[in-house]
XYZ file of C-alpha atoms in Angstrom:
201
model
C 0.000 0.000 0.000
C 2.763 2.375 1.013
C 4.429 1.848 -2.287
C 1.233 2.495 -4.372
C 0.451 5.872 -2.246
C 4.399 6.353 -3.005
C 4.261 6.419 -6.700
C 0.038 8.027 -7.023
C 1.742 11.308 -5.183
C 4.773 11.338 -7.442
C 2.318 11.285 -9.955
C 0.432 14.176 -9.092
C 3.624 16.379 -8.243
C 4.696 15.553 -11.418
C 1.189 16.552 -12.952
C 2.156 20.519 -11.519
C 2.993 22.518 -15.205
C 4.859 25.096 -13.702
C 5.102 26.476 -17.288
C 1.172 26.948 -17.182
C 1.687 28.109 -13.521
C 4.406 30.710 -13.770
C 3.122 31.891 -16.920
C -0.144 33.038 -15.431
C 2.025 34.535 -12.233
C 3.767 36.542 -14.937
C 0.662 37.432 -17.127
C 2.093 35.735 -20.085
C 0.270 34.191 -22.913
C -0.303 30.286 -21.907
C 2.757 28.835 -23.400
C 0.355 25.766 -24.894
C -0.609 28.674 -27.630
C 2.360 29.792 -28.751
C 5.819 28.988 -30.353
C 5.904 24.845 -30.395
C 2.886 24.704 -28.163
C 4.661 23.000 -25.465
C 4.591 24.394 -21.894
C 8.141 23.785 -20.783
C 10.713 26.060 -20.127
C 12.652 26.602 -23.542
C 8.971 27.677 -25.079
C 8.493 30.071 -22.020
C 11.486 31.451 -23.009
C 10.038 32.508 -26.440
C 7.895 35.000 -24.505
C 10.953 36.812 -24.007
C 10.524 36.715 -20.490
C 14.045 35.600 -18.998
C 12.887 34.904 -15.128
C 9.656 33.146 -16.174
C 11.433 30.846 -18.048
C 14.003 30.696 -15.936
C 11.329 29.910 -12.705
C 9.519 27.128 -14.523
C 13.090 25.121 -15.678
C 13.551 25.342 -11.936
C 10.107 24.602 -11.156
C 9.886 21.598 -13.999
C 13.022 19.973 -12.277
C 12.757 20.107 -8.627
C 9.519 18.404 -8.728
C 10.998 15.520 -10.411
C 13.790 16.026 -7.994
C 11.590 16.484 -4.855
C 9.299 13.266 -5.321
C 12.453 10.594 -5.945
C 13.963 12.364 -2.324
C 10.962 12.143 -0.617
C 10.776 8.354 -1.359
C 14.289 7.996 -1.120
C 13.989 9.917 2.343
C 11.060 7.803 3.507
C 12.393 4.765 1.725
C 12.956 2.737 5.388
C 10.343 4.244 7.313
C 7.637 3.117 5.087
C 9.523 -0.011 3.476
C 9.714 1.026 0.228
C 11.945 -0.938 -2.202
C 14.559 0.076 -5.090
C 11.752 -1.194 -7.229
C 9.723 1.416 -5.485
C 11.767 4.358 -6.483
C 12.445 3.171 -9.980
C 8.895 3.848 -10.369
C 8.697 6.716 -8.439
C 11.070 8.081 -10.659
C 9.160 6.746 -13.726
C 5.719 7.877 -12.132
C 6.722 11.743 -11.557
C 8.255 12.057 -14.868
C 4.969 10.532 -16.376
C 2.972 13.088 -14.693
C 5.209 15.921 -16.028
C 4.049 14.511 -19.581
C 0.234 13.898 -19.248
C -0.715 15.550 -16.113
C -4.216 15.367 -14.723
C -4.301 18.666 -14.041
C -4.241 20.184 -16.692
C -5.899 17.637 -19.256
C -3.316 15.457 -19.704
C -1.243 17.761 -21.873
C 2.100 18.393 -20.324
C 5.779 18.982 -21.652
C 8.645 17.199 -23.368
C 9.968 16.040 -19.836
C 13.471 17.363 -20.357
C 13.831 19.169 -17.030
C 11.741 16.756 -15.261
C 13.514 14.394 -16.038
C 16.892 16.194 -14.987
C 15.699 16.391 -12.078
C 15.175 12.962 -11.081
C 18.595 12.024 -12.428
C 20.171 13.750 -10.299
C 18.186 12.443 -7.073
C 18.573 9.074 -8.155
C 22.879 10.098 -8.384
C 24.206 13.505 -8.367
C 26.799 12.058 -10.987
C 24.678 10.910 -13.147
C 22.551 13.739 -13.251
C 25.614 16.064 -13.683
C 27.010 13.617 -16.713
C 23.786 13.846 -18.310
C 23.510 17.617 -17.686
C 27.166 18.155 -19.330
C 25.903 16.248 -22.379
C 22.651 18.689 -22.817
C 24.924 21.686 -21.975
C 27.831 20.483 -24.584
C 25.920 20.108 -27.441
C 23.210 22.895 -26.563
C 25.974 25.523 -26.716
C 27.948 23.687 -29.906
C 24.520 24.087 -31.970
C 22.000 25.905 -30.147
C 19.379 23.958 -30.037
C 17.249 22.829 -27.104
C 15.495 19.779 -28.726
C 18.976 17.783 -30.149
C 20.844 18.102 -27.083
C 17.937 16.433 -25.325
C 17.875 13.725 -27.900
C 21.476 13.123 -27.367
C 21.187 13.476 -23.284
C 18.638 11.121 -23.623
C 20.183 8.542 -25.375
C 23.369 8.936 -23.027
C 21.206 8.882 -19.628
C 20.791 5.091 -20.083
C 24.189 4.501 -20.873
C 25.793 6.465 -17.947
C 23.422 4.815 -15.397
C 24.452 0.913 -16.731
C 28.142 2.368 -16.121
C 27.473 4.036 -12.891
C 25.377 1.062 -11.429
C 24.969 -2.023 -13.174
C 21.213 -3.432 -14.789
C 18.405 -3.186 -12.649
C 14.979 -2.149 -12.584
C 16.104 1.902 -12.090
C 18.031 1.167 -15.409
C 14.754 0.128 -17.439
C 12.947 2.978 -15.269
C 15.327 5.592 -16.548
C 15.808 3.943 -20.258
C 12.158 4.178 -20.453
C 11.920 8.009 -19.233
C 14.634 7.923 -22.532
C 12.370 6.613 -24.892
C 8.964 8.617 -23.628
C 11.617 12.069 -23.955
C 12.853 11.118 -27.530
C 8.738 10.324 -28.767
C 7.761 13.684 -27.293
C 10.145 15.239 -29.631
C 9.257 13.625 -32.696
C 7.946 16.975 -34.187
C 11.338 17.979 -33.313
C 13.153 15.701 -34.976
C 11.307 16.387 -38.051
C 11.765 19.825 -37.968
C 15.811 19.382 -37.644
C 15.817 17.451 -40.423
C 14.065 19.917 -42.421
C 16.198 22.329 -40.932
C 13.412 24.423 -39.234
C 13.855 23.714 -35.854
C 13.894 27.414 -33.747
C 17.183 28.104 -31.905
C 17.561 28.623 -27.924
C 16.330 32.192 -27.361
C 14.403 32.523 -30.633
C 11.271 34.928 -29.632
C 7.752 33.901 -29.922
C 6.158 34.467 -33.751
């Protein structure tokens, strides 16, 4: 029971937009109407509004952060297994993506999921960080160093730790972050993909 109670309230952090959230805070346009339509941080950012953008990327990845703590906190007190916080971890990051709060239409997960990286391992969250940062300022663009951050998260959590259930948990966080971007991917291979800090049409 604890464990099901456990991963329902990751969940439902998870299901918080804080791009919706800080956007109405700020008297912005809802971010789900503008630019790619996605309310995460890098499409709040199109608003032109630096500390809006820069509050929900905060927002966006201590929640994932805070819920894979808490369990990880609570983890002996309530007897809750590795298993447990593999799907914590999953569980908060799927509620980032469809929350139930806001109609099931949530973001691309990329913050999210930073954010429970680094409270599974502050190493591997930092690795995986690098990788977005590396090829984000090489080519300016939020989407492919995601896609390649995503495909490395896996890789440096089997090298950090071994195969176990948090290794599927975070391989399948992966795959859910690489589908969400699938209009992405189209657009860089059409070359139309906007740049970090492109403004709003």
């Amino acid at each position: 029971m604890n464990a099901v109670i456990a991963i329902i309230a990751a969940y439902l952090i998870g299901s918080i937009s804080f791009a919706v959230v800080v956007s109405r805070l700020f008297g912005l346009s809802d971010p789900r109407t503008y630019g790619s339509k996605n309310p995460g941080a890098t499409n709040v950012l199109r608003s032109g509004n630096k500390a809006a953008a820069a509050l929900t990327l905060l927002g966006d990845g201590f929640k994932g952060w805070l819920a894979v703590w808490l369990a990880m906190f609570f983890q002996q007190k309530f007897e809750l297994s590795s298993d447990t916080i593999a799907a914590v971890a999953l569980a908060v990051f799927i509620g980032h993506l469809w929350p139930v709060f806001f109609k099931f239409v949530g973001g691309k997960g990329v913050a999210t999921a930073l954010g429970v990286l680094l409270a599974l391992n502050i190493w591997l969250g930092l690795a995986t960080f690098v990788t977005w940062l590396v090829v984000a300022y090489a080519f300016r663009y939020s989407s492919l160093a995601a896609l390649i951050a995503a495909l490395f998260a896996p890789f440096y959590y089997g090298l950090l730790f071994g195969a176990d259930l948090t290794l599927l948990a975070v391989a399948i966080m992966s795959g859910l972050l690489i589908y969400r971007h699938g209009a992405n991917i189209g657009n860089l291979m059409r070359g139309k993909e906007s740049r970090i800090g492109s403004k709003k049409k």
